[in-house]
mmCIF file of C-alpha atoms and ligand atoms in Angstrom:
data_model
loop_
_atom_site.group_PDB
_atom_site.id
_atom_site.type_symbol
_atom_site.label_atom_id
_atom_site.label_comp_id
_atom_site.label_asym_id
_atom_site.label_seq_id
_atom_site.Cartn_x
_atom_site.Cartn_y
_atom_site.Cartn_z
ATOM 1 C CA MET S 8 -2.786 -0.520 -18.653
ATOM 2 C CA ASP S 9 -3.877 -1.245 -15.085
ATOM 3 C CA THR S 10 -4.339 -4.876 -15.952
ATOM 4 C CA PRO S 11 -3.396 -7.652 -13.604
ATOM 5 C CA HIS S 12 -0.590 -9.753 -14.947
ATOM 6 C CA THR S 13 -2.004 -13.071 -13.841
ATOM 7 C CA THR S 14 -5.242 -14.899 -13.899
ATOM 8 C CA PRO S 15 -6.601 -14.898 -10.365
ATOM 9 C CA ASN S 16 -7.775 -18.111 -8.741
ATOM 10 C CA THR S 17 -5.173 -20.344 -10.287
ATOM 11 C CA THR S 18 -2.143 -19.606 -8.185
ATOM 12 C CA SER S 19 -1.190 -19.429 -4.555
ATOM 13 C CA LEU S 20 1.189 -17.103 -2.747
ATOM 14 C CA ALA S 21 3.141 -19.517 -0.629
ATOM 15 C CA PRO S 22 5.367 -21.316 -0.630
ATOM 16 C CA PRO S 23 6.847 -20.893 -4.125
ATOM 17 C CA THR S 24 7.746 -24.223 -5.656
ATOM 18 C CA ALA S 25 10.224 -22.812 -8.169
ATOM 19 C CA ALA S 26 13.503 -21.228 -7.059
ATOM 20 C CA PRO S 27 12.994 -17.637 -5.858
ATOM 21 C CA ARG S 28 13.306 -15.190 -8.696
ATOM 22 C CA TRP S 29 15.230 -12.620 -6.661
ATOM 23 C CA THR S 30 17.840 -12.954 -3.942
ATOM 24 C CA VAL S 31 18.595 -10.349 -1.294
ATOM 25 C CA ASP S 32 22.111 -10.024 -2.722
ATOM 26 C CA GLN S 33 20.714 -9.216 -6.156
ATOM 27 C CA VAL S 34 18.328 -6.558 -4.879
ATOM 28 C CA ALA S 35 20.959 -5.142 -2.521
ATOM 29 C CA ALA S 36 23.175 -4.777 -5.602
ATOM 30 C CA LEU S 37 20.393 -2.801 -7.316
ATOM 31 C CA PHE S 38 20.162 -0.519 -4.270
ATOM 32 C CA ASP S 39 23.938 -0.013 -4.448
ATOM 33 C CA LEU S 40 23.954 1.120 -8.090
ATOM 34 C CA PRO S 41 24.913 4.709 -8.857
ATOM 35 C CA PHE S 42 21.666 6.677 -8.603
ATOM 36 C CA ASN S 43 21.548 7.588 -12.297
ATOM 37 C CA ASP S 44 22.079 3.971 -13.352
ATOM 38 C CA LEU S 45 19.296 2.810 -11.034
ATOM 39 C CA MET S 46 16.917 5.466 -12.404
ATOM 40 C CA TYR S 47 17.769 4.481 -15.965
ATOM 41 C CA ARG S 48 17.064 0.804 -15.299
ATOM 42 C CA ALA S 49 13.810 1.519 -13.493
ATOM 43 C CA GLN S 50 12.571 3.936 -16.136
ATOM 44 C CA THR S 51 13.469 1.471 -18.907
ATOM 45 C CA VAL S 52 11.455 -1.308 -17.225
ATOM 46 C CA HIS S 53 8.602 1.114 -16.539
ATOM 47 C CA ARG S 54 8.324 2.165 -20.199
ATOM 48 C CA GLU S 55 8.157 -1.464 -21.321
ATOM 49 C CA HIS S 56 4.889 -1.917 -19.438
ATOM 50 C CA PHE S 57 3.201 1.429 -18.778
ATOM 51 C CA ASP S 58 2.433 4.831 -20.152
ATOM 52 C CA PRO S 59 5.240 6.697 -18.322
ATOM 53 C CA ASN S 60 3.075 9.778 -17.734
ATOM 54 C CA ALA S 61 -0.075 8.110 -16.389
ATOM 55 C CA VAL S 62 -0.629 7.900 -12.638
ATOM 56 C CA GLN S 63 -3.533 6.087 -10.984
ATOM 57 C CA ARG S 64 -5.290 7.826 -8.087
ATOM 58 C CA SER S 65 -7.031 6.148 -5.128
ATOM 59 C CA THR S 66 -8.748 7.908 -2.278
ATOM 60 C CA LEU S 67 -8.660 6.452 1.220
ATOM 61 C CA LEU S 68 -11.353 6.580 3.857
ATOM 62 C CA SER S 69 -11.105 5.306 7.398
ATOM 63 C CA ILE S 70 -14.443 3.547 7.887
ATOM 64 C CA LYS S 71 -13.596 2.488 11.455
ATOM 65 C CA THR S 72 -11.018 4.595 13.256
ATOM 66 C CA GLY S 73 -8.884 3.871 16.329
ATOM 67 C CA GLY S 74 -9.100 1.417 19.201
ATOM 68 C CA CYS S 75 -7.184 -1.358 17.441
ATOM 69 C CA PRO S 76 -5.950 -4.190 19.710
ATOM 70 C CA GLU S 77 -2.723 -4.765 17.727
ATOM 71 C CA ASP S 78 0.651 -3.224 18.633
ATOM 72 C CA CYS S 79 2.086 -2.143 15.247
ATOM 73 C CA GLY S 80 4.834 0.251 16.330
ATOM 74 C CA TYR S 81 4.133 2.798 13.590
ATOM 75 C CA CYS S 82 0.366 3.027 13.917
ATOM 76 C CA PRO S 83 -1.584 5.919 15.420
ATOM 77 C CA GLN S 84 -4.718 3.724 15.630
ATOM 78 C CA ALA S 85 -3.419 1.144 18.108
ATOM 79 C CA ALA S 86 -5.453 1.499 21.313
ATOM 80 C CA ARG S 87 -2.389 1.035 23.508
ATOM 81 C CA TYR S 88 -0.612 4.183 22.266
ATOM 82 C CA HIS S 89 -1.714 7.686 23.214
ATOM 83 C CA THR S 90 -1.771 9.498 19.906
ATOM 84 C CA GLY S 91 -4.916 11.624 20.162
ATOM 85 C CA VAL S 92 -6.769 9.444 17.634
ATOM 86 C CA ASP S 93 -10.242 8.762 19.063
ATOM 87 C CA ASN S 94 -11.977 5.414 18.848
ATOM 88 C CA GLU S 95 -14.945 5.897 16.499
ATOM 89 C CA ASP S 96 -17.838 3.641 15.495
ATOM 90 C CA ILE S 97 -18.024 2.182 12.013
ATOM 91 C CA LEU S 98 -19.363 4.723 9.486
ATOM 92 C CA SER S 99 -22.768 4.333 7.863
ATOM 93 C CA VAL S 100 -23.120 3.314 4.218
ATOM 94 C CA GLU S 101 -24.475 6.820 3.496
ATOM 95 C CA GLN S 102 -21.348 8.459 4.938
ATOM 96 C CA VAL S 103 -19.119 6.176 2.884
ATOM 97 C CA VAL S 104 -21.029 6.809 -0.352
ATOM 98 C CA ALA S 105 -20.878 10.576 0.185
ATOM 99 C CA ALA S 106 -17.090 10.400 0.607
ATOM 100 C CA ALA S 107 -16.695 8.126 -2.428
ATOM 101 C CA GLN S 108 -18.800 10.444 -4.595
ATOM 102 C CA CYS S 109 -16.627 13.366 -3.537
ATOM 103 C CA ALA S 110 -13.472 11.384 -4.367
ATOM 104 C CA LYS S 111 -14.890 10.481 -7.770
ATOM 105 C CA ASP S 112 -15.818 14.112 -8.461
ATOM 106 C CA ASN S 113 -12.196 15.050 -7.697
ATOM 107 C CA GLY S 114 -10.916 12.487 -10.204
ATOM 108 C CA ALA S 115 -10.116 9.385 -8.120
ATOM 109 C CA THR S 116 -10.861 6.092 -9.873
ATOM 110 C CA ARG S 117 -10.502 3.805 -6.856
ATOM 111 C CA PHE S 118 -11.877 4.079 -3.339
ATOM 112 C CA CYS S 119 -10.097 2.302 -0.508
ATOM 113 C CA MET S 120 -11.846 1.636 2.797
ATOM 114 C CA GLY S 121 -9.648 1.051 5.848
ATOM 115 C CA ALA S 122 -10.611 -0.265 9.277
ATOM 116 C CA ALA S 123 -8.579 -0.382 12.489
ATOM 117 C CA TRP S 124 -9.299 -4.016 13.204
ATOM 118 C CA ARG S 125 -7.138 -7.043 13.851
ATOM 119 C CA GLY S 126 -9.703 -8.613 11.556
ATOM 120 C CA PRO S 127 -13.407 -8.104 10.829
ATOM 121 C CA LYS S 128 -16.178 -9.708 12.902
ATOM 122 C CA GLN S 129 -19.016 -11.133 10.848
ATOM 123 C CA ARG S 130 -21.449 -8.299 11.653
ATOM 124 C CA ASP S 131 -18.779 -5.792 10.595
ATOM 125 C CA LEU S 132 -18.135 -7.650 7.390
ATOM 126 C CA ASP S 133 -21.849 -7.509 6.536
ATOM 127 C CA LYS S 134 -21.681 -3.719 6.757
ATOM 128 C CA VAL S 135 -18.534 -3.556 4.648
ATOM 129 C CA VAL S 136 -20.232 -5.726 2.017
ATOM 130 C CA ASP S 137 -22.993 -3.092 1.765
ATOM 131 C CA MET S 138 -20.377 -0.344 1.448
ATOM 132 C CA ILE S 139 -18.574 -2.172 -1.348
ATOM 133 C CA THR S 140 -21.815 -2.701 -3.258
ATOM 134 C CA ALA S 141 -22.700 0.980 -2.917
ATOM 135 C CA VAL S 142 -19.265 2.283 -3.958
ATOM 136 C CA ARG S 143 -19.211 -0.037 -6.952
ATOM 137 C CA GLY S 144 -22.610 1.391 -7.847
ATOM 138 C CA LEU S 145 -20.835 4.739 -8.370
ATOM 139 C CA GLY S 146 -18.639 3.094 -11.005
ATOM 140 C CA MET S 147 -15.455 3.182 -8.918
ATOM 141 C CA GLU S 148 -12.961 0.394 -8.326
ATOM 142 C CA THR S 149 -12.998 -0.771 -4.723
ATOM 143 C CA CYS S 150 -10.270 -1.681 -2.279
ATOM 144 C CA ALA S 151 -10.508 -2.598 1.398
ATOM 145 C CA THR S 152 -7.998 -3.060 4.187
ATOM 146 C CA LEU S 153 -9.637 -4.666 7.181
ATOM 147 C CA GLY S 154 -6.876 -6.725 8.774
ATOM 148 C CA MET S 155 -6.579 -10.491 8.861
ATOM 149 C CA LEU S 156 -9.290 -12.558 7.176
ATOM 150 C CA LYS S 157 -10.646 -15.889 8.363
ATOM 151 C CA ASP S 158 -11.751 -18.721 6.122
ATOM 152 C CA GLY S 159 -14.698 -17.686 3.965
ATOM 153 C CA GLN S 160 -14.370 -13.937 4.542
ATOM 154 C CA ALA S 161 -12.345 -13.248 1.391
ATOM 155 C CA GLU S 162 -15.039 -15.007 -0.634
ATOM 156 C CA GLN S 163 -17.722 -12.754 0.880
ATOM 157 C CA LEU S 164 -15.728 -9.690 -0.102
ATOM 158 C CA ARG S 165 -15.156 -11.053 -3.586
ATOM 159 C CA ASP S 166 -18.858 -11.781 -4.000
ATOM 160 C CA ALA S 167 -19.631 -8.190 -3.023
ATOM 161 C CA GLY S 168 -17.436 -7.121 -5.928
ATOM 162 C CA LEU S 169 -14.282 -6.066 -4.078
ATOM 163 C CA ASP S 170 -11.517 -5.487 -6.622
ATOM 164 C CA TYR S 171 -8.434 -5.236 -4.342
ATOM 165 C CA TYR S 172 -7.578 -6.258 -0.804
ATOM 166 C CA ASN S 173 -4.744 -4.334 0.849
ATOM 167 C CA HIS S 174 -2.686 -6.186 3.419
ATOM 168 C CA ASN S 175 0.928 -5.129 3.889
ATOM 169 C CA ILE S 176 3.823 -7.268 5.041
ATOM 170 C CA ASP S 177 5.358 -3.985 6.210
ATOM 171 C CA THR S 178 9.012 -5.018 6.474
ATOM 172 C CA ALA S 179 11.455 -7.863 5.948
ATOM 173 C CA PRO S 180 10.778 -11.054 7.937
ATOM 174 C CA GLU S 181 13.869 -10.656 10.139
ATOM 175 C CA PHE S 182 12.861 -7.123 11.229
ATOM 176 C CA TYR S 183 9.114 -7.731 11.562
ATOM 177 C CA GLY S 184 9.226 -8.850 15.213
ATOM 178 C CA GLN S 185 10.805 -5.528 16.219
ATOM 179 C CA ILE S 186 7.820 -3.631 14.805
ATOM 180 C CA VAL S 187 4.804 -5.857 15.566
ATOM 181 C CA THR S 188 4.489 -8.563 18.226
ATOM 182 C CA THR S 189 0.735 -9.311 18.302
ATOM 183 C CA ARG S 190 0.885 -11.299 15.053
ATOM 184 C CA THR S 191 3.526 -12.889 12.864
ATOM 185 C CA GLN S 192 4.371 -12.128 9.287
ATOM 186 C CA GLN S 193 3.156 -15.642 8.464
ATOM 187 C CA ASP S 194 -0.318 -14.566 9.691
ATOM 188 C CA ARG S 195 -0.170 -11.814 7.067
ATOM 189 C CA MET S 196 0.936 -14.280 4.383
ATOM 190 C CA ASP S 197 -1.983 -16.555 5.281
ATOM 191 C CA THR S 198 -4.493 -13.742 4.731
ATOM 192 C CA LEU S 199 -2.805 -12.856 1.446
ATOM 193 C CA SER S 200 -3.210 -16.475 0.333
ATOM 194 C CA ARG S 201 -6.921 -16.353 1.173
ATOM 195 C CA VAL S 202 -7.312 -13.166 -0.859
ATOM 196 C CA ARG S 203 -5.444 -14.642 -3.799
ATOM 197 C CA GLU S 204 -7.323 -17.924 -3.683
ATOM 198 C CA ALA S 205 -10.650 -16.071 -3.631
ATOM 199 C CA GLY S 206 -9.598 -14.448 -6.896
ATOM 200 C CA MET S 207 -9.175 -10.850 -5.758
ATOM 201 C CA HIS S 208 -6.300 -8.615 -6.696
ATOM 202 C CA VAL S 209 -3.618 -8.289 -4.053
ATOM 203 C CA CYS S 210 -2.355 -4.925 -2.828
ATOM 204 C CA CYS S 211 0.654 -5.576 -0.616
ATOM 205 C CA GLY S 212 3.659 -3.465 0.269
ATOM 206 C CA GLY S 213 5.535 -2.077 3.196
ATOM 207 C CA ILE S 214 6.927 0.833 5.145
ATOM 208 C CA VAL S 215 10.467 2.189 5.021
ATOM 209 C CA GLY S 216 12.108 4.654 7.363
ATOM 210 C CA MET S 217 11.488 2.563 10.471
ATOM 211 C CA GLY S 218 15.197 2.395 11.348
ATOM 212 C CA GLU S 219 15.896 -0.593 9.100
ATOM 213 C CA THR S 220 19.093 -1.080 7.138
ATOM 214 C CA ARG S 221 19.384 -0.940 3.349
ATOM 215 C CA ARG S 222 19.707 -4.720 3.336
ATOM 216 C CA THR S 223 16.404 -4.974 5.222
ATOM 217 C CA ARG S 224 14.768 -2.766 2.594
ATOM 218 C CA ALA S 225 16.201 -5.076 -0.075
ATOM 219 C CA ALA S 226 14.807 -8.084 1.817
ATOM 220 C CA LEU S 227 11.342 -6.467 1.951
ATOM 221 C CA ILE S 228 11.402 -6.007 -1.829
ATOM 222 C CA VAL S 229 12.548 -9.618 -2.290
ATOM 223 C CA GLN S 230 9.733 -10.893 -0.062
ATOM 224 C CA LEU S 231 7.195 -9.044 -2.217
ATOM 225 C CA ALA S 232 8.775 -9.815 -5.593
ATOM 226 C CA ASN S 233 9.058 -13.538 -4.859
ATOM 227 C CA MET S 234 5.380 -13.947 -4.069
ATOM 228 C CA ASP S 235 3.949 -16.193 -6.710
ATOM 229 C CA PRO S 236 2.473 -14.211 -8.355
ATOM 230 C CA TYR S 237 3.729 -10.885 -7.064
ATOM 231 C CA PRO S 238 1.063 -8.352 -5.963
ATOM 232 C CA GLU S 239 -0.782 -6.352 -8.599
ATOM 233 C CA SER S 240 -0.384 -3.268 -6.426
ATOM 234 C CA VAL S 241 2.638 -2.474 -4.226
ATOM 235 C CA PRO S 242 2.319 0.469 -1.811
ATOM 236 C CA ILE S 243 5.634 1.827 -0.594
ATOM 237 C CA ASN S 244 5.018 3.933 2.506
ATOM 238 C CA ASN S 245 7.521 6.290 4.079
ATOM 239 C CA LEU S 246 6.956 6.170 7.826
ATOM 240 C CA VAL S 247 4.702 8.969 9.028
ATOM 241 C CA GLN S 248 5.991 9.550 12.524
ATOM 242 C CA VAL S 249 3.123 10.012 14.936
ATOM 243 C CA GLU S 250 3.804 11.177 18.469
ATOM 244 C CA GLY S 251 2.801 8.578 21.022
ATOM 245 C CA THR S 252 3.712 5.566 18.849
ATOM 246 C CA PRO S 253 6.976 3.737 19.566
ATOM 247 C CA LEU S 254 8.319 4.771 16.155
ATOM 248 C CA GLY S 255 7.108 8.340 16.544
ATOM 249 C CA ASP S 256 9.271 8.700 19.585
ATOM 250 C CA ARG S 257 12.257 6.631 18.434
ATOM 251 C CA PHE S 258 13.719 9.301 16.177
ATOM 252 C CA ASN S 259 12.605 12.330 18.242
ATOM 253 C CA GLY S 260 10.176 13.264 15.486
ATOM 254 C CA ALA S 261 12.964 13.944 12.976
ATOM 255 C CA GLY S 262 12.731 12.437 9.492
ATOM 256 C CA GLN S 263 15.327 9.708 9.614
ATOM 257 C CA LEU S 264 15.465 8.294 6.091
ATOM 258 C CA ASP S 265 17.402 9.952 3.282
ATOM 259 C CA LEU S 266 14.617 10.540 0.770
ATOM 260 C CA LEU S 267 16.862 9.456 -2.108
ATOM 261 C CA GLU S 268 16.876 6.072 -0.368
ATOM 262 C CA PHE S 269 13.075 6.113 -0.548
ATOM 263 C CA VAL S 270 13.350 6.799 -4.305
ATOM 264 C CA ARG S 271 15.766 3.871 -4.590
ATOM 265 C CA THR S 272 13.211 1.631 -2.872
ATOM 266 C CA ILE S 273 10.572 2.617 -5.434
ATOM 267 C CA ALA S 274 13.030 1.895 -8.274
ATOM 268 C CA CYS S 275 13.831 -1.564 -6.873
ATOM 269 C CA ALA S 276 10.105 -2.337 -6.589
ATOM 270 C CA ARG S 277 9.608 -1.312 -10.217
ATOM 271 C CA ILE S 278 12.551 -3.368 -11.522
ATOM 272 C CA THR S 279 11.636 -6.516 -9.601
ATOM 273 C CA MET S 280 7.848 -6.275 -10.142
ATOM 274 C CA PRO S 281 7.667 -4.859 -13.674
ATOM 275 C CA LYS S 282 3.909 -5.113 -14.200
ATOM 276 C CA ALA S 283 2.756 -4.104 -10.729
ATOM 277 C CA MET S 284 1.263 -0.756 -9.927
ATOM 278 C CA VAL S 285 3.866 0.752 -7.582
ATOM 279 C CA ARG S 286 2.216 3.218 -5.226
ATOM 280 C CA LEU S 287 3.987 6.236 -3.777
ATOM 281 C CA SER S 288 1.988 6.001 -0.553
ATOM 282 C CA ALA S 289 2.211 7.499 2.939
ATOM 283 C CA GLY S 290 4.700 10.283 3.548
ATOM 284 C CA ARG S 291 3.962 12.513 0.550
ATOM 285 C CA GLN S 292 2.795 15.444 2.631
ATOM 286 C CA GLU S 293 6.265 15.938 4.052
ATOM 287 C CA MET S 294 7.998 15.051 0.776
ATOM 288 C CA PRO S 295 9.378 17.816 -1.479
ATOM 289 C CA GLU S 296 7.828 17.773 -4.940
ATOM 290 C CA GLY S 297 11.238 17.229 -6.529
ATOM 291 C CA ILE S 298 11.506 13.944 -4.621
ATOM 292 C CA GLN S 299 7.997 12.954 -5.687
ATOM 293 C CA ALA S 300 9.010 13.685 -9.295
ATOM 294 C CA LEU S 301 11.985 11.349 -8.849
ATOM 295 C CA CYS S 302 9.613 8.683 -7.484
ATOM 296 C CA PHE S 303 7.532 8.914 -10.674
ATOM 297 C CA LEU S 304 10.746 8.717 -12.701
ATOM 298 C CA ALA S 305 11.712 5.632 -10.671
ATOM 299 C CA GLY S 306 8.475 3.938 -11.708
ATOM 300 C CA ALA S 307 5.821 4.903 -9.176
ATOM 301 C CA ASN S 308 2.530 5.059 -11.037
ATOM 302 C CA SER S 309 -0.121 5.416 -8.393
ATOM 303 C CA ILE S 310 -0.769 7.634 -5.383
ATOM 304 C CA PHE S 311 -3.207 8.184 -2.566
ATOM 305 C CA TYR S 312 -5.184 11.252 -3.506
ATOM 306 C CA GLY S 313 -7.176 13.528 -1.211
ATOM 307 C CA GLU S 314 -6.268 15.507 1.873
ATOM 308 C CA LYS S 315 -6.235 12.620 4.319
ATOM 309 C CA LEU S 316 -4.748 9.129 4.387
ATOM 310 C CA LEU S 317 -6.516 7.269 7.215
ATOM 311 C CA THR S 318 -5.815 9.534 10.176
ATOM 312 C CA THR S 319 -2.854 11.613 8.969
ATOM 313 C CA GLY S 320 -2.542 14.265 6.285
ATOM 314 C CA ASN S 321 -1.872 13.977 2.568
ATOM 315 C CA PRO S 322 -1.395 16.768 -0.007
ATOM 316 C CA ASP S 323 -4.711 18.392 -0.920
ATOM 317 C CA VAL S 324 -6.308 17.858 -4.318
ATOM 318 C CA GLU S 325 -5.362 21.297 -5.692
ATOM 319 C CA ARG S 326 -1.716 20.784 -4.796
ATOM 320 C CA ASP S 327 -1.636 17.376 -6.499
ATOM 321 C CA GLN S 328 -3.415 18.703 -9.577
ATOM 322 C CA ALA S 329 -0.810 21.462 -9.798
ATOM 323 C CA LEU S 330 1.986 18.887 -9.423
ATOM 324 C CA PHE S 331 0.494 16.754 -12.211
ATOM 325 C CA ALA S 332 0.343 19.849 -14.443
ATOM 326 C CA ARG S 333 3.965 20.802 -13.668
ATOM 327 C CA LEU S 334 5.154 17.276 -14.482
ATOM 328 C CA GLY S 335 2.852 16.728 -17.482
ATOM 329 C CA LEU S 336 1.265 13.722 -15.777
ATOM 330 C CA HIS S 337 -2.279 12.603 -16.425
ATOM 331 C CA ALA S 338 -4.699 10.463 -14.467
ATOM 332 C CA MET S 339 -4.866 6.797 -15.368
ATOM 333 C CA ALA S 340 -8.348 5.683 -16.374
ATOM 334 C CA ALA S 341 -10.179 3.077 -14.317
ATOM 335 C CA LYS S 342 -10.107 -0.516 -15.568
ATOM 336 C CA GLY S 343 -12.716 -0.919 -18.216
ATOM 337 C CA ALA S 344 -13.213 2.862 -18.555
HETATM 338 N N1 SAM C 401 -5.750 -2.750 10.305
HETATM 339 C C1 SAM C 401 -5.508 -3.123 8.976
HETATM 340 C C2 SAM C 401 -4.125 -3.696 8.772
HETATM 341 O O1 SAM C 401 -3.269 -3.481 9.591
HETATM 342 O O2 SAM C 401 -3.928 -4.358 7.750
HETATM 343 C C3 SAM C 401 -5.753 -2.023 7.958
HETATM 344 C C4 SAM C 401 -5.317 -0.613 8.238
HETATM 345 S S1 SAM C 401 -3.564 -0.338 8.444
HETATM 346 C C5 SAM C 401 -3.560 1.318 9.071
HETATM 347 C C6 SAM C 401 -2.944 -0.253 6.794
HETATM 348 C C7 SAM C 401 -1.474 -0.017 6.591
HETATM 349 O O3 SAM C 401 -1.167 1.349 6.788
HETATM 350 C C8 SAM C 401 -0.498 -0.718 7.491
HETATM 351 O O4 SAM C 401 -0.275 -2.036 7.122
HETATM 352 C C9 SAM C 401 0.765 0.092 7.311
HETATM 353 O O5 SAM C 401 1.541 -0.447 6.260
HETATM 354 C C10 SAM C 401 0.233 1.465 6.932
HETATM 355 N N2 SAM C 401 0.530 2.455 7.974
HETATM 356 C C11 SAM C 401 -0.096 2.576 9.162
HETATM 357 N N3 SAM C 401 0.441 3.574 9.889
HETATM 358 C C12 SAM C 401 1.444 4.104 9.140
HETATM 359 C C13 SAM C 401 2.378 5.168 9.356
HETATM 360 N N4 SAM C 401 2.407 5.863 10.494
HETATM 361 N N5 SAM C 401 3.254 5.451 8.364
HETATM 362 C C14 SAM C 401 3.246 4.732 7.213
HETATM 363 N N6 SAM C 401 2.380 3.733 6.961
HETATM 364 C C15 SAM C 401 1.497 3.409 7.909
HETATM 365 C C1 DTB C 402 -1.040 1.603 2.579
HETATM 366 O O1 DTB C 402 -0.070 0.876 2.255
HETATM 367 N N1 DTB C 402 -0.926 2.828 3.078
HETATM 368 C C2 DTB C 402 -2.224 3.371 3.389
HETATM 369 C C3 DTB C 402 -3.190 2.272 2.875
HETATM 370 N N2 DTB C 402 -2.298 1.234 2.455
HETATM 371 C C4 DTB C 402 -4.248 1.761 3.744
HETATM 372 C C5 DTB C 402 -2.386 3.764 4.817
HETATM 373 C C6 DTB C 402 -1.356 4.760 5.303
HETATM 374 C C7 DTB C 402 -1.685 5.140 6.708
HETATM 375 C C8 DTB C 402 -0.828 6.241 7.234
HETATM 376 C C9 DTB C 402 -1.158 6.592 8.634
HETATM 377 C C10 DTB C 402 -2.554 7.100 8.840
HETATM 378 O O2 DTB C 402 -3.024 8.010 8.091
HETATM 379 O O3 DTB C 402 -3.204 6.687 9.808
HETATM 380 FE FE1 SF4 C 403 -4.348 -2.021 13.919
HETATM 381 FE FE2 SF4 C 403 -3.780 -2.010 11.310
HETATM 382 FE FE3 SF4 C 403 -2.893 -0.041 12.932
HETATM 383 FE FE4 SF4 C 403 -1.832 -2.457 13.138
HETATM 384 S S1 SF4 C 403 -1.739 -1.104 11.320
HETATM 385 S S2 SF4 C 403 -2.510 -1.164 14.861
HETATM 386 S S3 SF4 C 403 -3.595 -3.758 12.707
HETATM 387 S S4 SF4 C 403 -4.996 -0.483 12.422
#
């Protein structure tokens, strides 16, 4: 079921030539529906395209931690914030393979490698290429999130066998400049176009709970849904507040978003991007299991799996296995498995 809905290499992300498929007013109206009506619509769309009880599991590994020159206001890895995350060298291929094997043994089908870079230098990319080859050799799907790509770099990743490239637009265009100033959202769109044109699958989503309005959340969903084609994988992150980051301090460490609003965001992603894998991403550790169950009902069908995201915590494997058992969920098989 985890099949991309388009043929890669034939389409570009921007700018769409046809009229946008969704307007902010339309998606804001979805957000405004009575909760039960929204759940019903999302679940109906979900069942048209997916096994409603199958959830895909990816494990993350930070292959290069900390010291990032960018200023993303949510991120514990930006060098300019004092968050206690140390700047570490890039991992060796052996370290990465050991972690991927462990993830596979625990039941993950995809392995996602993240690096705290603005973008990869060529010598870094050569190392990542070796990591991708090795992880693919274990029979896992591969994903990488390395920052902005220059001309030719997406092709190198594709040739190494990279299945997905993750690059989030994070929030709606009008709010973006309040969260990140060292790059524009158009820079992100340019990298996404390179990934798409190289023929890789796109993983692109955002973060909610950063103090945005409901209309801004609707505009984020519209920005994603109107990509042509929309991403195959859409991670919806709930802000993990990390002390020392601008957003960690903004709300005095208190969870600021009504979690039912997070569930609504998942539902709107599912309705507007019917064939995408919608990922219930960061923020699960702090999220009650009843809310996670509502996210699955709203159409989330993938998660990050394993006790760590990149630098922050995630539910451990035993807890997730118990949750799957309680909800009667099963793991989605890897493509081609
Ligand atoms: N440096 C690369 C980049 O920015 O694309 C790759 C790694 S970056 C940490 C990957 C994504 O993690 C970000 O785009 C953001 O959406 C998400 N993220 C980072 N910190 C987060 C936080 N505190 N809470 C929720 N999501 C977060
Ligand atoms: C995504 O959208 N969320 C993941 C993954 N893609 C790379 C990262 C979440 C990071 C949360 C903060 C941290 O652990 O450092
Ligand atoms: Fe760097 Fe990525 Fe963190 Fe931004 S989100 S500071 S680019 S690691």
